[in-house]
CSV table of C-alpha atoms in Angstrom, one decimal:
chain,number,residue,atom,x,y,z
A,1,UNK,CA,-72.9,60.8,-14.5
A,2,UNK,CA,-69.6,61.5,-16.7
A,3,UNK,CA,-68.4,57.8,-16.8
A,4,UNK,CA,-69.3,55.9,-20.0
A,5,UNK,CA,-72.0,53.5,-19.7
A,6,UNK,CA,-73.2,50.6,-21.9
A,7,UNK,CA,-76.6,49.1,-21.9
A,8,UNK,CA,-76.9,45.3,-21.6
A,9,UNK,CA,-77.6,42.6,-22.7
A,10,UNK,CA,-75.2,42.4,-25.5
A,11,UNK,CA,-74.9,41.0,-29.1
A,12,UNK,CA,-71.4,40.4,-30.1
A,13,UNK,CA,-70.3,41.3,-33.6
A,14,UNK,CA,-67.1,39.6,-34.8
A,15,UNK,CA,-67.3,40.6,-38.5
A,16,UNK,CA,-65.2,38.6,-40.9
A,17,UNK,CA,-62.6,37.4,-38.3
A,18,UNK,CA,-61.3,34.0,-38.6
A,19,UNK,CA,-58.5,34.0,-35.8
A,20,UNK,CA,-59.5,34.4,-32.4
A,21,UNK,CA,-56.5,36.6,-31.9
A,22,UNK,CA,-58.7,39.3,-33.4
A,23,UNK,CA,-61.8,38.6,-31.3
A,24,UNK,CA,-60.1,39.3,-27.8
A,25,UNK,CA,-62.9,41.7,-26.7
A,26,UNK,CA,-65.7,39.4,-27.6
A,27,UNK,CA,-63.9,36.7,-25.9
A,28,UNK,CA,-63.1,38.7,-22.7
A,29,UNK,CA,-66.7,39.5,-22.4
A,30,UNK,CA,-67.7,35.9,-22.7
A,31,UNK,CA,-65.1,34.9,-20.1
A,32,UNK,CA,-66.0,37.6,-17.5
A,33,UNK,CA,-69.5,38.7,-18.2
A,34,UNK,CA,-71.2,35.7,-19.8
A,35,UNK,CA,-74.5,36.4,-18.4
A,36,UNK,CA,-74.8,39.6,-20.3
A,37,UNK,CA,-74.0,38.1,-23.8
A,38,UNK,CA,-77.2,36.8,-25.3
A,39,UNK,CA,-76.2,36.5,-29.1
A,40,UNK,CA,-73.5,36.9,-31.8
A,41,UNK,CA,-73.4,38.0,-35.2
A,42,UNK,CA,-70.9,37.6,-38.0
A,43,UNK,CA,-70.5,38.5,-41.6
A,44,UNK,CA,-70.6,35.3,-44.1
A,45,UNK,CA,-66.7,35.3,-44.4
A,46,UNK,CA,-66.2,35.0,-40.7
A,47,UNK,CA,-65.8,31.9,-38.8
A,48,UNK,CA,-65.6,32.7,-35.0
A,49,UNK,CA,-68.2,30.9,-33.0
A,50,UNK,CA,-68.5,32.2,-29.2
A,51,UNK,CA,-70.9,29.5,-28.6
A,52,UNK,CA,-73.9,32.0,-28.4
A,53,UNK,CA,-77.1,32.0,-30.3
A,54,UNK,CA,-76.7,33.3,-33.8
A,55,UNK,CA,-78.9,36.3,-34.3
A,56,UNK,CA,-79.9,38.7,-36.9
A,57,UNK,CA,-80.2,42.4,-35.7
A,58,UNK,CA,-84.0,42.2,-36.0
A,59,UNK,CA,-84.0,39.1,-33.8
A,60,UNK,CA,-81.6,40.8,-31.3
A,61,UNK,CA,-83.9,43.7,-31.0
A,62,UNK,CA,-87.0,41.7,-30.6
A,63,UNK,CA,-85.4,39.6,-27.7
A,64,UNK,CA,-84.6,42.7,-26.0
A,65,UNK,CA,-80.8,43.0,-26.4
A,66,UNK,CA,-79.9,46.6,-26.0
A,67,UNK,CA,-76.2,47.0,-27.4
A,68,UNK,CA,-74.2,45.6,-30.4
A,69,UNK,CA,-70.6,45.3,-29.1
A,70,UNK,CA,-67.9,45.2,-31.7
A,71,UNK,CA,-66.0,42.2,-30.2
A,72,UNK,CA,-63.3,42.0,-33.0
A,73,UNK,CA,-60.7,44.4,-34.6
A,74,UNK,CA,-59.6,44.5,-38.0
A,75,UNK,CA,-55.8,45.2,-38.9
A,76,UNK,CA,-55.0,48.8,-38.1
A,77,UNK,CA,-58.0,49.1,-35.9
A,78,UNK,CA,-60.4,50.9,-38.4
A,79,UNK,CA,-63.8,49.9,-39.1
A,80,UNK,CA,-64.1,48.5,-42.7
A,81,UNK,CA,-66.8,49.6,-45.0
A,82,UNK,CA,-67.9,46.0,-45.0
A,83,UNK,CA,-69.1,46.1,-41.6
A,84,UNK,CA,-71.2,49.2,-42.0
A,85,UNK,CA,-74.4,47.4,-43.4
A,86,UNK,CA,-74.9,45.4,-40.3
A,87,UNK,CA,-74.1,48.2,-38.0
A,88,UNK,CA,-76.4,50.7,-39.6
A,89,UNK,CA,-79.1,48.1,-39.6
A,90,UNK,CA,-78.4,47.4,-35.8
A,91,UNK,CA,-79.0,51.2,-35.2
A,92,UNK,CA,-82.0,51.3,-37.1
A,93,UNK,CA,-83.4,48.7,-34.9
A,94,UNK,CA,-82.6,50.8,-31.9
A,95,UNK,CA,-79.6,48.9,-30.8
A,96,UNK,CA,-76.7,50.9,-29.3
A,97,UNK,CA,-73.4,50.3,-30.9
A,98,UNK,CA,-70.3,50.2,-28.6
A,99,UNK,CA,-66.7,50.1,-30.1
A,100,UNK,CA,-63.2,50.4,-28.9
A,101,UNK,CA,-61.5,50.5,-32.1
A,102,UNK,CA,-59.6,53.4,-33.4
A,103,UNK,CA,-62.2,54.7,-35.9
A,104,UNK,CA,-64.8,56.6,-34.1
A,105,UNK,CA,-68.3,55.5,-34.5
A,106,UNK,CA,-69.5,59.1,-34.0
A,107,UNK,CA,-67.4,60.1,-37.2
A,108,UNK,CA,-69.3,57.8,-39.6
A,109,UNK,CA,-72.1,59.9,-41.0
A,110,UNK,CA,-74.4,57.1,-42.0
A,111,UNK,CA,-74.4,55.7,-38.6
A,112,UNK,CA,-74.8,59.2,-37.1
A,113,UNK,CA,-77.8,59.7,-39.2
A,114,UNK,CA,-79.3,56.3,-38.5
A,115,UNK,CA,-78.8,57.0,-34.7
A,116,UNK,CA,-80.4,60.4,-35.0
A,117,UNK,CA,-83.6,58.7,-36.6
A,118,UNK,CA,-84.0,55.9,-34.0
A,119,UNK,CA,-82.5,57.2,-30.9
A,120,UNK,CA,-79.8,54.7,-30.4
A,121,UNK,CA,-76.5,55.7,-29.0
A,122,UNK,CA,-73.0,55.4,-30.6
A,123,UNK,CA,-70.7,54.7,-27.8
A,124,UNK,CA,-66.8,55.4,-28.5
A,125,UNK,CA,-65.2,53.6,-25.6
A,126,UNK,CA,-61.7,55.1,-26.3
A,127,UNK,CA,-63.0,58.6,-26.0
A,128,UNK,CA,-62.9,60.4,-22.6
A,129,UNK,CA,-66.2,61.9,-21.4
A,130,UNK,CA,-66.5,65.6,-21.6
A,131,UNK,CA,-66.1,68.3,-18.7
A,132,UNK,CA,-63.9,66.0,-16.5
A,133,UNK,CA,-63.1,68.0,-13.3
A,134,UNK,CA,-59.7,68.6,-11.8
A,135,UNK,CA,-59.1,66.4,-8.7
A,136,UNK,CA,-60.1,67.7,-5.4
A,137,UNK,CA,-57.8,65.2,-3.2
A,138,UNK,CA,-60.8,65.2,-0.7
A,139,UNK,CA,-60.8,61.5,1.0
A,140,UNK,CA,-64.0,59.6,-0.1
A,141,UNK,CA,-66.0,57.0,1.9
A,142,UNK,CA,-65.7,53.5,1.1
A,143,UNK,CA,-62.6,51.4,0.5
A,144,UNK,CA,-60.5,51.0,-2.6
A,145,UNK,CA,-58.0,48.4,-4.2
A,146,UNK,CA,-55.9,49.4,-7.0
A,147,UNK,CA,-53.8,47.3,-9.4
A,148,UNK,CA,-50.5,48.6,-10.0
A,149,UNK,CA,-47.8,46.9,-12.6
A,150,UNK,CA,-44.2,46.6,-12.8
A,151,UNK,CA,-44.8,47.2,-16.5
A,152,UNK,CA,-47.9,47.3,-19.0
A,153,UNK,CA,-49.5,44.2,-20.1
A,154,UNK,CA,-48.8,42.3,-16.9
A,155,UNK,CA,-52.4,41.2,-16.2
A,156,UNK,CA,-53.7,44.3,-14.3
A,157,UNK,CA,-57.4,43.9,-15.8
A,158,UNK,CA,-57.5,40.0,-15.3
A,159,UNK,CA,-56.2,40.4,-11.7
A,160,UNK,CA,-58.9,43.0,-10.8
A,161,UNK,CA,-61.5,40.8,-12.3
A,162,UNK,CA,-60.4,37.7,-10.4
A,163,UNK,CA,-60.0,39.8,-7.3
A,164,UNK,CA,-63.6,41.0,-7.5
A,165,UNK,CA,-65.0,37.4,-8.2
A,166,UNK,CA,-63.0,36.0,-5.3
A,167,UNK,CA,-64.0,38.9,-2.8
A,168,UNK,CA,-67.6,38.5,-3.7
A,169,UNK,CA,-67.2,34.6,-3.2
A,170,UNK,CA,-65.9,35.5,0.4
A,171,UNK,CA,-69.1,37.5,1.0
A,172,UNK,CA,-67.5,41.0,0.6
A,173,UNK,CA,-69.1,43.9,-1.1
A,174,UNK,CA,-67.0,44.6,-4.3
A,175,UNK,CA,-67.2,45.9,-7.6
A,176,UNK,CA,-64.7,46.1,-10.6
A,177,UNK,CA,-64.0,49.7,-11.8
A,178,UNK,CA,-62.8,49.6,-15.4
A,179,UNK,CA,-60.3,52.3,-16.6
A,180,UNK,CA,-59.5,50.7,-20.1
A,181,UNK,CA,-61.7,49.9,-23.0
A,182,UNK,CA,-61.9,46.4,-22.9
A,183,UNK,CA,-62.5,46.6,-19.1
A,184,UNK,CA,-65.4,49.2,-19.8
A,185,UNK,CA,-67.0,46.6,-22.1
A,186,UNK,CA,-66.7,44.0,-19.4
A,187,UNK,CA,-68.0,46.2,-16.8
A,188,UNK,CA,-70.8,48.1,-18.8
A,189,UNK,CA,-69.3,51.4,-17.5
A,190,UNK,CA,-65.9,53.3,-16.6
A,191,UNK,CA,-63.5,55.9,-18.0
A,192,UNK,CA,-60.8,55.2,-20.5
A,193,UNK,CA,-58.1,56.8,-18.2
A,194,UNK,CA,-55.5,56.7,-21.0
A,195,UNK,CA,-57.5,58.9,-23.4
A,196,UNK,CA,-57.9,61.6,-20.5
A,197,UNK,CA,-56.0,65.0,-20.7
A,198,UNK,CA,-53.2,65.0,-18.1
A,199,UNK,CA,-54.7,67.6,-16.1
A,200,UNK,CA,-57.9,65.8,-15.4
A,201,UNK,CA,-56.6,62.1,-15.0
A,202,UNK,CA,-56.8,62.3,-11.2
A,203,UNK,CA,-60.1,63.9,-11.4
A,204,UNK,CA,-61.4,61.1,-13.7
A,205,UNK,CA,-60.1,58.7,-11.2
A,206,UNK,CA,-62.2,60.2,-8.5
A,207,UNK,CA,-65.2,60.0,-10.6
A,208,UNK,CA,-64.6,56.4,-11.5
A,209,UNK,CA,-64.5,55.6,-7.7
A,210,UNK,CA,-66.9,57.8,-5.9
A,211,UNK,CA,-68.4,57.9,-2.2
A,212,UNK,CA,-69.8,54.7,-1.3
A,213,UNK,CA,-70.7,52.9,2.2
A,214,UNK,CA,-68.1,52.0,4.7
A,215,UNK,CA,-68.1,48.2,3.7
A,216,UNK,CA,-67.8,48.7,-0.1
A,217,UNK,CA,-64.8,47.9,-2.0
A,218,UNK,CA,-63.9,49.3,-5.4
A,219,UNK,CA,-61.6,46.9,-7.4
A,220,UNK,CA,-59.7,49.4,-9.6
A,221,UNK,CA,-58.1,48.4,-12.8
A,222,UNK,CA,-54.7,49.8,-13.2
A,223,UNK,CA,-53.0,51.4,-16.1
A,224,UNK,CA,-49.3,51.7,-17.2
A,225,UNK,CA,-46.6,51.4,-14.7
A,226,UNK,CA,-45.2,53.9,-12.2
A,227,UNK,CA,-41.8,53.2,-13.4
A,228,UNK,CA,-42.6,53.4,-17.1
A,229,UNK,CA,-40.8,56.0,-19.1
A,230,UNK,CA,-43.7,56.5,-21.5
A,231,UNK,CA,-46.8,55.7,-19.4
A,232,UNK,CA,-45.9,56.5,-15.9
A,233,UNK,CA,-47.7,59.8,-15.9
A,234,UNK,CA,-51.2,58.0,-16.2
A,235,UNK,CA,-50.1,55.6,-13.5
A,236,UNK,CA,-49.3,58.4,-11.1
A,237,UNK,CA,-52.8,60.3,-11.9
A,238,UNK,CA,-54.8,57.2,-11.5
A,239,UNK,CA,-52.9,56.3,-8.2
A,240,UNK,CA,-53.3,59.9,-6.6
A,241,UNK,CA,-57.0,60.1,-7.8
A,242,UNK,CA,-57.8,56.5,-6.7
A,243,UNK,CA,-56.9,57.1,-3.0
A,244,UNK,CA,-56.4,53.4,-2.6
A,245,UNK,CA,-56.5,51.9,0.8
A,246,UNK,CA,-54.9,48.8,-0.7
A,247,UNK,CA,-53.0,48.0,-3.7
A,248,UNK,CA,-51.9,44.9,-5.6
A,249,UNK,CA,-48.7,44.5,-7.5
A,250,UNK,CA,-49.0,42.8,-11.0
A,251,UNK,CA,-46.1,41.1,-12.6
A,252,UNK,CA,-45.1,38.8,-15.3
A,253,UNK,CA,-42.5,36.2,-14.3
A,254,UNK,CA,-39.3,36.3,-16.4
A,255,UNK,CA,-39.7,39.7,-17.9
A,256,UNK,CA,-36.5,41.8,-17.4
A,257,UNK,CA,-37.1,45.0,-19.2
A,258,UNK,CA,-39.8,47.4,-19.8
A,259,UNK,CA,-41.7,45.9,-22.8
A,260,UNK,CA,-40.7,47.8,-26.0
A,261,UNK,CA,-38.2,49.8,-24.0
A,262,UNK,CA,-35.2,47.6,-23.9
A,263,UNK,CA,-33.0,50.2,-22.4
A,264,UNK,CA,-34.9,50.3,-19.3
A,265,UNK,CA,-34.5,47.3,-16.8
A,266,UNK,CA,-38.1,46.3,-15.0
A,267,UNK,CA,-38.1,47.6,-11.5
A,268,UNK,CA,-38.1,45.0,-8.8
A,269,UNK,CA,-41.5,44.3,-7.0
A,270,UNK,CA,-40.1,45.7,-3.7
A,271,UNK,CA,-39.3,49.0,-5.7
A,272,UNK,CA,-42.9,49.2,-7.1
A,273,UNK,CA,-44.2,48.6,-3.5
A,274,UNK,CA,-42.2,51.4,-2.0
A,275,UNK,CA,-42.8,53.8,-4.7
A,276,UNK,CA,-46.5,53.2,-4.9
A,277,UNK,CA,-46.6,53.9,-1.3
A,278,UNK,CA,-44.6,57.0,-1.4
A,279,UNK,CA,-46.9,58.6,-3.9
A,280,UNK,CA,-50.1,57.1,-2.7
A,281,UNK,CA,-49.7,58.5,0.8
A,282,UNK,CA,-50.5,62.1,-0.8
A,283,UNK,CA,-54.1,61.2,-0.7
A,284,UNK,CA,-54.4,58.1,1.5
A,285,UNK,CA,-51.7,58.1,4.2
A,286,UNK,CA,-52.7,54.5,5.4
A,287,UNK,CA,-52.3,52.9,1.9
A,288,UNK,CA,-50.6,49.4,2.0
A,289,UNK,CA,-49.9,46.4,-0.3
A,290,UNK,CA,-51.9,43.3,0.3
A,291,UNK,CA,-50.2,40.9,-2.4
A,292,UNK,CA,-48.7,40.3,-5.7
A,293,UNK,CA,-50.3,39.0,-8.9
A,294,UNK,CA,-48.1,37.0,-11.2
A,295,UNK,CA,-48.7,36.1,-14.7
A,296,UNK,CA,-46.8,32.6,-14.8
A,297,UNK,CA,-48.1,31.4,-17.8
A,298,UNK,CA,-44.7,30.9,-19.3
A,299,UNK,CA,-43.9,28.3,-16.6
A,300,UNK,CA,-45.0,24.8,-15.8
A,301,UNK,CA,-47.1,24.0,-12.6
A,302,UNK,CA,-44.0,23.1,-10.7
A,303,UNK,CA,-41.9,26.2,-11.7
A,304,UNK,CA,-45.0,28.4,-11.0
A,305,UNK,CA,-45.6,27.0,-7.7
A,306,UNK,CA,-42.1,27.2,-6.7
A,307,UNK,CA,-41.6,30.8,-8.0
A,308,UNK,CA,-44.9,32.0,-6.2
A,309,UNK,CA,-43.5,30.6,-3.0
A,310,UNK,CA,-40.1,31.8,-3.0
A,311,UNK,CA,-41.5,35.4,-3.9
A,312,UNK,CA,-44.1,35.2,-1.1
A,313,UNK,CA,-41.4,34.1,1.4
A,314,UNK,CA,-39.0,37.0,0.4
A,315,UNK,CA,-41.7,39.7,0.3
A,316,UNK,CA,-43.8,38.5,3.4
A,317,UNK,CA,-47.1,38.9,1.2
A,318,UNK,CA,-49.4,36.5,-0.5
A,319,UNK,CA,-48.1,36.0,-4.1
A,320,UNK,CA,-50.6,34.2,-6.5
A,321,UNK,CA,-51.3,33.7,-10.2
A,322,UNK,CA,-55.0,34.4,-10.1
A,323,UNK,CA,-55.8,33.0,-13.5
A,324,UNK,CA,-54.2,29.6,-12.5
A,325,UNK,CA,-54.9,29.4,-8.8
A,326,UNK,CA,-57.4,32.2,-7.9
A,327,UNK,CA,-56.7,35.2,-5.6
A,328,UNK,CA,-58.0,34.0,-2.3
A,329,UNK,CA,-54.8,34.3,-0.4
A,330,UNK,CA,-55.0,38.0,-1.3
A,331,UNK,CA,-58.5,38.2,-0.2
A,332,UNK,CA,-57.6,36.5,3.0
A,333,UNK,CA,-54.7,39.2,3.5
A,334,UNK,CA,-57.3,42.0,3.0
A,335,UNK,CA,-59.6,40.6,5.4
A,336,UNK,CA,-57.1,40.2,8.2
A,337,UNK,CA,-55.4,43.6,7.4
A,338,UNK,CA,-58.7,45.6,7.4
A,339,UNK,CA,-60.8,43.5,9.9
A,340,UNK,CA,-63.5,42.6,6.9
A,341,UNK,CA,-66.6,40.9,7.6
A,342,UNK,CA,-68.9,39.5,5.1
A,343,UNK,CA,-72.0,41.7,4.2
A,344,UNK,CA,-75.4,40.5,3.1
């Protein structure tokens, strides 16, 4: 198995954080995988409270917790020296340490030595697994739905998680497949696609979503945007390797230009649909769009409802804000388009 895997349950570490902005990873885990989060730990200067039991690393190990998740980030994304006593103590207790920050856990000598003695793992989520293959392009069994974006940071991860939730609620066999570091922590496994050397991106996507039974759906977290001047390459590779039967376009209402690239206008949703189908047909000739997910957080309820209604009428597809209203209309479209039935 070449995907990153994280052992649960989790102890969430928030360091000295006093602002929830810097604890997004921990909060994301709590929102989407609360059942895996069994405790929290922070330094004396910290004030973040996730609503979980406060545990020492000794108590966590005794209670059966398997991994300490770094659920916060310092400014600059490094691991401060002030964290190391707690992290080392956790490793000595046999807890794996899982980090998605820029500093690699495996570059910190005292943690490496402690892990060598205890047998615990240091899991650097932003590091691609070794020996990834070149893609074969061979069609795989099972079904796949991929999130694609008009841009970066438009809600691809949250859309995939909401879609997985609502597909399961409809009785479908669905599993979220994570392709970014926070998604991997939420899912407990995955591959950080944007850390993969370009020749192996499609091969990594094939590993991320392997053969499965005919009724199984992989709900694949997207990366970048196919029209993005900086990150389009990773989007292309993920699309070709995923071989999606279906895709959902993710968009932020009101955004007009590629974020951080003001000289590039945002593509229309129709353009994204057409280009995704054109590229995706390379490995799945039957690829189709099943809906649009819109981040309408900048609008009030009335504006959001009107925007989604007009967009749906213009495209002839279900258009939803999955955080506000759920993604059930897209699930219904998938059931209708693919003749799906609930499975036990």
